[in-house]
mmCIF file of C-alpha atoms and ligand atoms in Angstrom:
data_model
loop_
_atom_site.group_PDB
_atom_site.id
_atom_site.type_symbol
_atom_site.label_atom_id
_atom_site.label_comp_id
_atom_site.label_asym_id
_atom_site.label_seq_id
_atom_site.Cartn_x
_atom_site.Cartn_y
_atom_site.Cartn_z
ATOM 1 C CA UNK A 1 27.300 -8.975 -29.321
ATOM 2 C CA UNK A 2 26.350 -6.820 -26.626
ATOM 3 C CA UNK A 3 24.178 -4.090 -28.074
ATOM 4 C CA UNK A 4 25.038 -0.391 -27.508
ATOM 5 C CA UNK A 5 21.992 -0.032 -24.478
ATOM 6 C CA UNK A 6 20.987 -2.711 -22.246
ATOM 7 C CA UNK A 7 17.608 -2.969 -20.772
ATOM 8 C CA UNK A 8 18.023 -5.276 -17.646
ATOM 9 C CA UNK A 9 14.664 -6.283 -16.540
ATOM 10 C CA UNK A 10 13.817 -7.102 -12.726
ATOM 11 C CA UNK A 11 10.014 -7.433 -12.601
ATOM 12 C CA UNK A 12 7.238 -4.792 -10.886
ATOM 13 C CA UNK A 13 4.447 -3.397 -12.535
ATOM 14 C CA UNK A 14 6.160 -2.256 -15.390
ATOM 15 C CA UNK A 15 6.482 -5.965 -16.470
ATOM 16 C CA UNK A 16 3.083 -7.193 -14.805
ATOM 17 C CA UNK A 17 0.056 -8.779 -16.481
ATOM 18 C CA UNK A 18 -2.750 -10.916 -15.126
ATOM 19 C CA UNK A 19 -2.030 -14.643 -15.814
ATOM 20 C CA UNK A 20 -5.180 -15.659 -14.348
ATOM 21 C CA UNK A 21 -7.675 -15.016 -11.417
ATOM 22 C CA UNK A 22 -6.182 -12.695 -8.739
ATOM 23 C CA UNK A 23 -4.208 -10.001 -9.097
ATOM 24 C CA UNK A 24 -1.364 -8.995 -11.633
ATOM 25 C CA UNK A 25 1.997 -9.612 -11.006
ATOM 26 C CA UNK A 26 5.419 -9.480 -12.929
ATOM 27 C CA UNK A 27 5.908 -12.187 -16.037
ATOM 28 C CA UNK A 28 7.166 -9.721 -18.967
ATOM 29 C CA UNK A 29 10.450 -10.606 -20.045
ATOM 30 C CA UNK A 30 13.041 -7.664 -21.076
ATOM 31 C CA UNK A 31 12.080 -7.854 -24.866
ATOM 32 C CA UNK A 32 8.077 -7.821 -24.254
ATOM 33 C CA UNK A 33 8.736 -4.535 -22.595
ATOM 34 C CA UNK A 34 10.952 -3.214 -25.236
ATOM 35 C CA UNK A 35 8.434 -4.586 -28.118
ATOM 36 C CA UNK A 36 5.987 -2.492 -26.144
ATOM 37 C CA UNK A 37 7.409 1.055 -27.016
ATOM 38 C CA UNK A 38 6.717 2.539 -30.481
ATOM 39 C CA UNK A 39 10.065 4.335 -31.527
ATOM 40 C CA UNK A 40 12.437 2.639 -29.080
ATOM 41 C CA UNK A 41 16.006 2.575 -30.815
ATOM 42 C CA UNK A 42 16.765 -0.895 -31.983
ATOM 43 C CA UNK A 43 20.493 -0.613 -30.822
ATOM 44 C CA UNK A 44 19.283 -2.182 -27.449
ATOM 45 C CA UNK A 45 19.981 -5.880 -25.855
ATOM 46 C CA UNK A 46 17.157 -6.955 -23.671
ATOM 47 C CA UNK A 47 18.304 -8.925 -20.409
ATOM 48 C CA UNK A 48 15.515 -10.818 -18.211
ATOM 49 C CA UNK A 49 17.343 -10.348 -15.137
ATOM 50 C CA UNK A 50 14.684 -11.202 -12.430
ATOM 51 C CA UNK A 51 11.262 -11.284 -12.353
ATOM 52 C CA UNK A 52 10.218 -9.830 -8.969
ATOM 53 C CA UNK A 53 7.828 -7.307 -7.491
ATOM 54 C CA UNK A 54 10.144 -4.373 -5.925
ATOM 55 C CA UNK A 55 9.304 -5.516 -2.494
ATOM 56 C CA UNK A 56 11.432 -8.852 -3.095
ATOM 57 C CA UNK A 57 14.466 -7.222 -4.977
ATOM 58 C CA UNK A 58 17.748 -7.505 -2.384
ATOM 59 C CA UNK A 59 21.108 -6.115 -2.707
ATOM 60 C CA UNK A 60 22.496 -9.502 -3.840
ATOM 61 C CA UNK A 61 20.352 -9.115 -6.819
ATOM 62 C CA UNK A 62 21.762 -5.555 -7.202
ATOM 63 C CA UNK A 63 25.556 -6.651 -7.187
ATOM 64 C CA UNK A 64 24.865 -9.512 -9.575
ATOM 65 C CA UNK A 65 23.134 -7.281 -11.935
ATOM 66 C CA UNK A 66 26.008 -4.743 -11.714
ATOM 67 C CA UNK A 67 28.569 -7.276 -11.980
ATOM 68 C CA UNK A 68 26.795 -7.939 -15.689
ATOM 69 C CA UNK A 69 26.060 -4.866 -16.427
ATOM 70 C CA UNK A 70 29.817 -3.927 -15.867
ATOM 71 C CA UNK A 71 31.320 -7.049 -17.986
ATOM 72 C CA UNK A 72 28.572 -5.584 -21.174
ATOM 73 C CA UNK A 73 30.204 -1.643 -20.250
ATOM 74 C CA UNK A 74 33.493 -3.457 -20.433
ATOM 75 C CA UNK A 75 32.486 -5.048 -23.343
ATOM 76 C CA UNK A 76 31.489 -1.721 -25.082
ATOM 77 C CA UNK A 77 27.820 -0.922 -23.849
ATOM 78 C CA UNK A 78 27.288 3.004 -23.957
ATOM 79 C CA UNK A 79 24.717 2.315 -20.973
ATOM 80 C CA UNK A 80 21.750 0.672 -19.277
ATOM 81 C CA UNK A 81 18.094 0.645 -17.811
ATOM 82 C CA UNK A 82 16.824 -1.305 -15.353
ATOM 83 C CA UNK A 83 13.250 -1.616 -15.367
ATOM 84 C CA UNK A 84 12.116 -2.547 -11.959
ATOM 85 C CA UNK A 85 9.372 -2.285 -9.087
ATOM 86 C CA UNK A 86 8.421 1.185 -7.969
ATOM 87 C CA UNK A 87 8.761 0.523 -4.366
ATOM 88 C CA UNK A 88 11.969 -0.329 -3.580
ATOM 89 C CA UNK A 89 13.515 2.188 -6.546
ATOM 90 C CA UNK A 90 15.312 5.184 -4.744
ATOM 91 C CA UNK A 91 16.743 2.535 -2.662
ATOM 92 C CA UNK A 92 18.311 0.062 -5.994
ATOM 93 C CA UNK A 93 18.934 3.036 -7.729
ATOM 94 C CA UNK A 94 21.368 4.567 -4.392
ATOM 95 C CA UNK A 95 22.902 0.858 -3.871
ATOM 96 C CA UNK A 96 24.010 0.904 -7.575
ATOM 97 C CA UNK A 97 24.912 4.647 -7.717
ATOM 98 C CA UNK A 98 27.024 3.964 -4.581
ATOM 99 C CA UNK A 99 29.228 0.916 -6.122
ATOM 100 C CA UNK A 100 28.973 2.170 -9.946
ATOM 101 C CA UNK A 101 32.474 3.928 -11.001
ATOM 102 C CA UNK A 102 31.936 4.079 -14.979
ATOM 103 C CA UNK A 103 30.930 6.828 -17.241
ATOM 104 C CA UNK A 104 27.871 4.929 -18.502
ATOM 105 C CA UNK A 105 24.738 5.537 -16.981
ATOM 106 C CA UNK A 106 22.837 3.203 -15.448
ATOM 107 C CA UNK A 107 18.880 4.474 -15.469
ATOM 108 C CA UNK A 108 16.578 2.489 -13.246
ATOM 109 C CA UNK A 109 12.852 3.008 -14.316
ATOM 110 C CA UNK A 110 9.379 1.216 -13.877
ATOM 111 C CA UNK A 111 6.090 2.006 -13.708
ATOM 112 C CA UNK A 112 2.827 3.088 -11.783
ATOM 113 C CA UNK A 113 0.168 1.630 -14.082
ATOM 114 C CA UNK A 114 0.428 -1.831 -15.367
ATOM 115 C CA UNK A 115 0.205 -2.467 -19.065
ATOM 116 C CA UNK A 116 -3.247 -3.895 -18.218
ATOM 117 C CA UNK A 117 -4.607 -0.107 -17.371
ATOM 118 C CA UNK A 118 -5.507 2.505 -19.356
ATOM 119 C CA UNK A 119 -2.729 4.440 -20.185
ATOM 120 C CA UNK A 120 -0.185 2.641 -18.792
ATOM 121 C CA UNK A 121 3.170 4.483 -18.020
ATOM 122 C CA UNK A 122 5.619 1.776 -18.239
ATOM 123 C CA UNK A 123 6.539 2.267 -22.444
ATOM 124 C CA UNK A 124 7.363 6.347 -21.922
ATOM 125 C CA UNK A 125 9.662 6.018 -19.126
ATOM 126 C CA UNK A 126 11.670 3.069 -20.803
ATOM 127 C CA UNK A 127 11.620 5.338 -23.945
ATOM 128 C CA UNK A 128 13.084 7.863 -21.639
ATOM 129 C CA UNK A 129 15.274 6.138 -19.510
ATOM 130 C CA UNK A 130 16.855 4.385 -23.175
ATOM 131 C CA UNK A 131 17.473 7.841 -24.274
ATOM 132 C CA UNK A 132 19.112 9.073 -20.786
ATOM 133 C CA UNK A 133 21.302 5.956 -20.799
ATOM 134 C CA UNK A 134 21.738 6.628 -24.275
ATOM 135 C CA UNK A 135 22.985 10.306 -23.871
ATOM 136 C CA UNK A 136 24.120 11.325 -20.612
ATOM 137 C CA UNK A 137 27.706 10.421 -19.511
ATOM 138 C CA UNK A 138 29.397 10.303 -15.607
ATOM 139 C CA UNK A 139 26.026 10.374 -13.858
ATOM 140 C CA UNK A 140 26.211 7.581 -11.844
ATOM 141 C CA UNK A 141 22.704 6.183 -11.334
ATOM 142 C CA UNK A 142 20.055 7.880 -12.624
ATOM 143 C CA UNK A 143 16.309 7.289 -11.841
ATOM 144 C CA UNK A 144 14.198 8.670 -15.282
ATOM 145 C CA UNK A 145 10.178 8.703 -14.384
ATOM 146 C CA UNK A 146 7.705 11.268 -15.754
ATOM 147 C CA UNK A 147 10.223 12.768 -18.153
ATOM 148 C CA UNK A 148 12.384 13.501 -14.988
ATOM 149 C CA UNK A 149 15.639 12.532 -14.296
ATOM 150 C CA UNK A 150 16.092 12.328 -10.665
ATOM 151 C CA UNK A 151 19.800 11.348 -8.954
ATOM 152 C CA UNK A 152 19.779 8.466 -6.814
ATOM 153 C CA UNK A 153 20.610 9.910 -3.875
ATOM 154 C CA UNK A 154 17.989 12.453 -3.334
ATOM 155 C CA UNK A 155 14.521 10.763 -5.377
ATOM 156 C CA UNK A 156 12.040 9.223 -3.358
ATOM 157 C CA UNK A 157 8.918 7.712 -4.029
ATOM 158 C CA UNK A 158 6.359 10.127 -2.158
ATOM 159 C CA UNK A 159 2.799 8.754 -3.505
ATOM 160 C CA UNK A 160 1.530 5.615 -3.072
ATOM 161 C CA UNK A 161 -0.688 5.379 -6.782
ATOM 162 C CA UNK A 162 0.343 8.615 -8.339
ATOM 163 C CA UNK A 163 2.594 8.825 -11.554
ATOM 164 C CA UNK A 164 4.500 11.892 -11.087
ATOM 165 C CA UNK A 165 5.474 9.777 -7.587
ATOM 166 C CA UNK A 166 9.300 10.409 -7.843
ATOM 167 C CA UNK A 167 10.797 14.117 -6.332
ATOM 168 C CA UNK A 168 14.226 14.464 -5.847
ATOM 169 C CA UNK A 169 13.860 15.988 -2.603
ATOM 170 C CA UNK A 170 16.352 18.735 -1.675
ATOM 171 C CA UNK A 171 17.494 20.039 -4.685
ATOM 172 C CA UNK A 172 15.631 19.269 -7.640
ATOM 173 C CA UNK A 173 15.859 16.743 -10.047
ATOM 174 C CA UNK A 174 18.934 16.456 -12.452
ATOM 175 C CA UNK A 175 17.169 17.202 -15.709
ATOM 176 C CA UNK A 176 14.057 16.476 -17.609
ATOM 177 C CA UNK A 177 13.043 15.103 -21.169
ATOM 178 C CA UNK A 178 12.449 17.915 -23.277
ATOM 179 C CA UNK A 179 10.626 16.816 -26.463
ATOM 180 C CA UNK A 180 12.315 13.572 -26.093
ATOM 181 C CA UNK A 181 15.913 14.557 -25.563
ATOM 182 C CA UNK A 182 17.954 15.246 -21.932
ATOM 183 C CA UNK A 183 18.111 18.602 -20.734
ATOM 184 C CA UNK A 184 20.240 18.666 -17.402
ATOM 185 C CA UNK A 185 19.874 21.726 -15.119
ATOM 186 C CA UNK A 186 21.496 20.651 -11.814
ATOM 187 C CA UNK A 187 24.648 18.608 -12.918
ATOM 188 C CA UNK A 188 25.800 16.333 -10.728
ATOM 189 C CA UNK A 189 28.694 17.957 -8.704
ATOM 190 C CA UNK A 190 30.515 14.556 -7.522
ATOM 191 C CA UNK A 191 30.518 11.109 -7.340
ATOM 192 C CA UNK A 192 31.001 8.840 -4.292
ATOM 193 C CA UNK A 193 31.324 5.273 -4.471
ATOM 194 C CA UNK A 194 32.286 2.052 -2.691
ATOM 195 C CA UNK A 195 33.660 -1.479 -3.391
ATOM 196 C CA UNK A 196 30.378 -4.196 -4.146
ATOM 197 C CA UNK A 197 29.611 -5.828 -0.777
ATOM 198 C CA UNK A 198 30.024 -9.322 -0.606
ATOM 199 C CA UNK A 199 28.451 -10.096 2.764
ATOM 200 C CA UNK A 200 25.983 -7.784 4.180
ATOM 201 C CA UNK A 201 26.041 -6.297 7.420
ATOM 202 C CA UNK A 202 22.478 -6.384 9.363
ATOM 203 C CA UNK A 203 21.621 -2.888 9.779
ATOM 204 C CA UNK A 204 17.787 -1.798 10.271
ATOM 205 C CA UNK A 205 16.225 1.503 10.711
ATOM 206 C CA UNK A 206 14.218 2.450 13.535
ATOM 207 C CA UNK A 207 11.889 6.026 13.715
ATOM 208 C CA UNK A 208 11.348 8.120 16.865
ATOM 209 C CA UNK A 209 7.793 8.322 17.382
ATOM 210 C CA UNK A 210 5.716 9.707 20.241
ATOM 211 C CA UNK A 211 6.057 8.350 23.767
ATOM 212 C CA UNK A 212 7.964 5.499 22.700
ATOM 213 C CA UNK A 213 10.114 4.235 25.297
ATOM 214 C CA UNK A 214 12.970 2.615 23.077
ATOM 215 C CA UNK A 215 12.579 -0.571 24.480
ATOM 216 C CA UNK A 216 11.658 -1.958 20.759
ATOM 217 C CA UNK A 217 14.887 -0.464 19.588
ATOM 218 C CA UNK A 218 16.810 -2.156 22.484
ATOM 219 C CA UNK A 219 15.277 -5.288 21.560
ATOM 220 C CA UNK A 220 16.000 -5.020 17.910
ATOM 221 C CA UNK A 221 19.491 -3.739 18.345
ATOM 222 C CA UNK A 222 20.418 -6.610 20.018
ATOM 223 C CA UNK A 223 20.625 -8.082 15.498
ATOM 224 C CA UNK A 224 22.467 -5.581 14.428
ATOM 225 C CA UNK A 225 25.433 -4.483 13.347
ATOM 226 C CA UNK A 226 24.445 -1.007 12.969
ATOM 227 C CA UNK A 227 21.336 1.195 13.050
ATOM 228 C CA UNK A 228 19.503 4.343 11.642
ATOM 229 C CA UNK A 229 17.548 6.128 13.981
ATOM 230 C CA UNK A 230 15.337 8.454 12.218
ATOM 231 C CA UNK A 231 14.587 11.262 14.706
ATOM 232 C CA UNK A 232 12.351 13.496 15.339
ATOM 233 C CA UNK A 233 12.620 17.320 13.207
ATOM 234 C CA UNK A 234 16.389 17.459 13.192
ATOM 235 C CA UNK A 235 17.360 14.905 14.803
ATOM 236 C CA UNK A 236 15.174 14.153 18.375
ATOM 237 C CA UNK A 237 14.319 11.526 20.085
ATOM 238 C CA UNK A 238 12.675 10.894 23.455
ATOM 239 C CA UNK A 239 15.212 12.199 26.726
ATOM 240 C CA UNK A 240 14.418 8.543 27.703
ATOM 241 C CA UNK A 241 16.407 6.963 25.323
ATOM 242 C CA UNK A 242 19.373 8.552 25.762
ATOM 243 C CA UNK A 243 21.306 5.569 28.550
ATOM 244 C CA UNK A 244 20.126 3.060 25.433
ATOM 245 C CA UNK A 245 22.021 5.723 22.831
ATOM 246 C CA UNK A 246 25.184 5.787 25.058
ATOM 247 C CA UNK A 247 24.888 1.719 24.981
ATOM 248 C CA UNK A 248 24.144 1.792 21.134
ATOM 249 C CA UNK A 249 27.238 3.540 20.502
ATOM 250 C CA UNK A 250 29.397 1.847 22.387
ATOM 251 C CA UNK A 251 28.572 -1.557 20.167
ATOM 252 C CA UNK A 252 27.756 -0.410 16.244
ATOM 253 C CA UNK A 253 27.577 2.522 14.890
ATOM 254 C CA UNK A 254 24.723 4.685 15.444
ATOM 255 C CA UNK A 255 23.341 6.996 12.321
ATOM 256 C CA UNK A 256 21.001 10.031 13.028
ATOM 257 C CA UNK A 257 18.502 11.224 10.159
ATOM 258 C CA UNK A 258 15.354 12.786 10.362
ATOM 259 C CA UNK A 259 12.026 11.148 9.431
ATOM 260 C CA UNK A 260 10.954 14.202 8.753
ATOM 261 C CA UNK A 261 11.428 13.394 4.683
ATOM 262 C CA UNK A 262 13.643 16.192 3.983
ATOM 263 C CA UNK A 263 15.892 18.826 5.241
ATOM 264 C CA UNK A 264 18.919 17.629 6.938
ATOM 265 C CA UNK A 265 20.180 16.826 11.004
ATOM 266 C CA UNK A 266 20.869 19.786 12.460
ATOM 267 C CA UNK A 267 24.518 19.618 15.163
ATOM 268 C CA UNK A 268 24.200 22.649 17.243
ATOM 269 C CA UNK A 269 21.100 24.033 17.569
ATOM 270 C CA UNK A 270 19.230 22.298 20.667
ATOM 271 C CA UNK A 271 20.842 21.147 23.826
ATOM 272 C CA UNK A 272 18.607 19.266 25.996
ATOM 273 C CA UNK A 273 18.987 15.066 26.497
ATOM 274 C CA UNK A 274 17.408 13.461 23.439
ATOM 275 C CA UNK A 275 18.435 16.259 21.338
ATOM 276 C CA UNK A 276 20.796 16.512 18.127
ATOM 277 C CA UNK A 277 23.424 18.056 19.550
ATOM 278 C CA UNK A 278 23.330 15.797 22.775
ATOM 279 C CA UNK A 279 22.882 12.598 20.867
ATOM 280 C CA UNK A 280 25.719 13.284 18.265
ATOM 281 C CA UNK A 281 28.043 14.062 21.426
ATOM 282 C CA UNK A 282 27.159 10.300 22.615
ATOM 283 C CA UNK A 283 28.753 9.588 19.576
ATOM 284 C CA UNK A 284 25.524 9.042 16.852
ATOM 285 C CA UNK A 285 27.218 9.812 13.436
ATOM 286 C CA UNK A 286 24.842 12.531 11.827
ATOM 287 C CA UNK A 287 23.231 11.779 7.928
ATOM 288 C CA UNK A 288 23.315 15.198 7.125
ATOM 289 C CA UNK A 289 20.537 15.130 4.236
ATOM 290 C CA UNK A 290 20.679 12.060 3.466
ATOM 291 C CA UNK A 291 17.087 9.961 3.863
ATOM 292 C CA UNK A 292 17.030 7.123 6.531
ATOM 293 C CA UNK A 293 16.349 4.690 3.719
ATOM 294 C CA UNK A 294 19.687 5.380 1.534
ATOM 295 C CA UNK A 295 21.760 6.296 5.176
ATOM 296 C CA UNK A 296 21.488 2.276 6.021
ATOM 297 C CA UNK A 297 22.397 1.339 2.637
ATOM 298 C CA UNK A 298 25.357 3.811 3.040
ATOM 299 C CA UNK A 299 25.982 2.188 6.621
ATOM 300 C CA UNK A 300 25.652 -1.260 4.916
ATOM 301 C CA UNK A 301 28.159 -0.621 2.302
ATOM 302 C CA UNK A 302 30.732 1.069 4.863
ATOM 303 C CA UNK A 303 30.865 -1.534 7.230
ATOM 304 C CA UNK A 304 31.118 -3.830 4.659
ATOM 305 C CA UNK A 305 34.456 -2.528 3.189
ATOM 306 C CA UNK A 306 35.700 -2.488 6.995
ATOM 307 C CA UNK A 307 35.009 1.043 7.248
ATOM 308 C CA UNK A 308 36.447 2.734 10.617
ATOM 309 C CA UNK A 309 34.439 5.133 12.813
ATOM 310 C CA UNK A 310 36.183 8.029 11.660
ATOM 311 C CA UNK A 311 35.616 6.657 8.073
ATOM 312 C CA UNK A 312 31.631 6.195 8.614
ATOM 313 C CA UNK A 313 31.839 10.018 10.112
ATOM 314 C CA UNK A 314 32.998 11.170 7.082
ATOM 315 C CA UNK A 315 31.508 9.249 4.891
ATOM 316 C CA UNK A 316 28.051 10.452 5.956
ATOM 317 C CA UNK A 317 29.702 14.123 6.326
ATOM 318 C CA UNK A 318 30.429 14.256 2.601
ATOM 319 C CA UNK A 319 27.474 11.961 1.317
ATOM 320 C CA UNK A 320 24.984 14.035 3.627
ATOM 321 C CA UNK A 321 26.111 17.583 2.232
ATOM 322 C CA UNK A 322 26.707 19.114 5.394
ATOM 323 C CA UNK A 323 30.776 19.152 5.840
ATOM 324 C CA UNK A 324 32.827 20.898 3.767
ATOM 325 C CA UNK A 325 36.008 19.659 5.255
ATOM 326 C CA UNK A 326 35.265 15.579 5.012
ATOM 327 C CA UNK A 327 36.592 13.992 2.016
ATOM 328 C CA UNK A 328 35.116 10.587 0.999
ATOM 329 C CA UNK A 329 37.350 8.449 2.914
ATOM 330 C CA UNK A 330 37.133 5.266 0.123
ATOM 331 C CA UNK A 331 39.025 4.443 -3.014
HETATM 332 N N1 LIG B 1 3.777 -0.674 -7.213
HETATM 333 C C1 LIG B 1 4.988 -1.308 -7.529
HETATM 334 C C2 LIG B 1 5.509 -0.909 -8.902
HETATM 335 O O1 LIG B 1 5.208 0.177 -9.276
HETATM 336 C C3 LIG B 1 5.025 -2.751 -7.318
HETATM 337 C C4 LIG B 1 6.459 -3.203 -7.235
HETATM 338 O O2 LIG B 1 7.320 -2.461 -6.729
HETATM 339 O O3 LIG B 1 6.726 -4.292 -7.707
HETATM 340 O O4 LIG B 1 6.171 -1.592 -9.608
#
């Protein structure tokens, strides 16, 4: 019987120890971490998923885990946790978020310091994240770290060590833990999802930085099916680039976001070559506010339901929060 929370574990340091000489790396199964939390509810099935640092975790690994985790929703689970690696987090927790259509939440947590550390953080965020999945209905995916709960598509991981790392840039988080119980105080307006890939289109990022001529971006475009270019401020890059632009966009789709880390793409504010407003009239599809990192998941998952150009456009317009007349152009 499928019990009323799952706890679907993929590995980092939440689920690390030190087998022997060298450093630690993941080997806790999904019940060691549950055994590890004073006062966890016992209605919960552990599920040793993958045992991975974050850094190895692929989208593959993401649809088979939600393909699970839907047949145990199915089968009457109220919701779920994945415990997983730090690093790659606001990106799993966006690819689920984008293909999960359920009520239940799905919380993805982890941890900064491994159970081998003083004070390790792992055991309070999986007693928060069991009590968000526990409680909160229609939230899509959920990221709970620090007694925050942070939607997928705005938290990012913005310190290297620290444990207050996640910050749901531009806007806030969700909610925190207040003495142990959800209190949500920027509910989650919508939800926009896709069909689970099957195959994966190759789309890679690629940041503006000073002087560069673009010739690296020519080179690597020449794999892709699609690419992020995260500009300059709102949306720059070098006046150079723009003959390689008009070529990019004539062969994949080309997203705009800034690498700034927050703050969206601006669409008429500067008009010289190279700028956002000359670049998006080549035809680059602006991200709006959405972070490079999550825009080439978004591109990913568009392309690989067949999206159109016009359906990429809006896609991006609605998921980026900066068109009020798109609608999210999938079922
Ligand atoms: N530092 C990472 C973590 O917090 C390592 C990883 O992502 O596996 O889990």
């Amino acid at each position: 019987m499928p019990g009323d929370i799952v706890v679907a574990a993929l590995g980092g340091t939440i689920a690390s120890a030190r087998p022997s000489a060298g450093g630690v790396a993941p080997s806790l199964t999904a019940q060691d971490l549950i055994d590890a939390v004073p006062g966890l509810p016992s209605n919960v099935e552990a599920l040793s998923f993958r045992s991975l640092p974050g850094s190895s975790v692929t989208v593959p690994d993401l649809m088979a885990l939600h393909r699970l985790l839907s047949e145990r929703f199915a089968a009457g689970a109220a919701g779920a946790v994945v415990t997983q690696g730090t690093d790659t987090i606001e990106e799993s927790a966006y690819a689920l978020d984008l293909v999960h259509r359920g009520p239940q939440p799905i919380v993805v947590t982890g941890a900064m310091r491994n159970p081998m550390l003083a004070g390790p953080d792992g055991p309070a965020n999986l007693l928060g994240a069991v009590t968000v999945a526990g409680s909160l209905s229609d939230v899509g995916c959920v990221v709970v770290f620090a007694d925050e709960i942070h939607p997928a598509a705005r938290v990012r991981k913005t310190h290297s060590t620290g444990i207050a790392t996640f910050v749901s840039v531009d806007g806030g988080p969700l909610g925190y833990l207040v003495e142990g119980a959800p209190v949500v105080v920027n509910p989650r307006a919508s939800r926009h999802t896709l069909p689970r890939p099957s195959a994966l289109p190759n789309v890679g990022i690629y940041p503006a930085s000073l002087g560069d001529d673009g010739s690296a971006l020519a080179a690597m475009a020449t794999v892709l099916d699609g690419v992020v270019i995260a500009g300059f401020g709102v949306g720059h890059v070098p006046s150079g680039w723009t003959p390689l632009i008009d070529s990019l966009c004539a062969r994949m789709p080309v997203v705009l976001a800034t690498r700034t880390g927050s703050g969206p793409v601006l669409h008429r504010t500067y008009g010289y070559p190279g700028s956002e407003s000359d670049l998006q009239r080549r035809g680059a599809v602006p991200a709006g506010f959405l972070h490079p990192y999550k825009a080439r998941l978004l591109l990913q998952f568009a392309l690989a339901a067949g999206a159109s150009s016009a359906q990429i456009r809006a896609a991006f317009g609605v998921a980026g929060q900066v068109s009020s007349t798109e609608r999210w152009p999938f079922l």
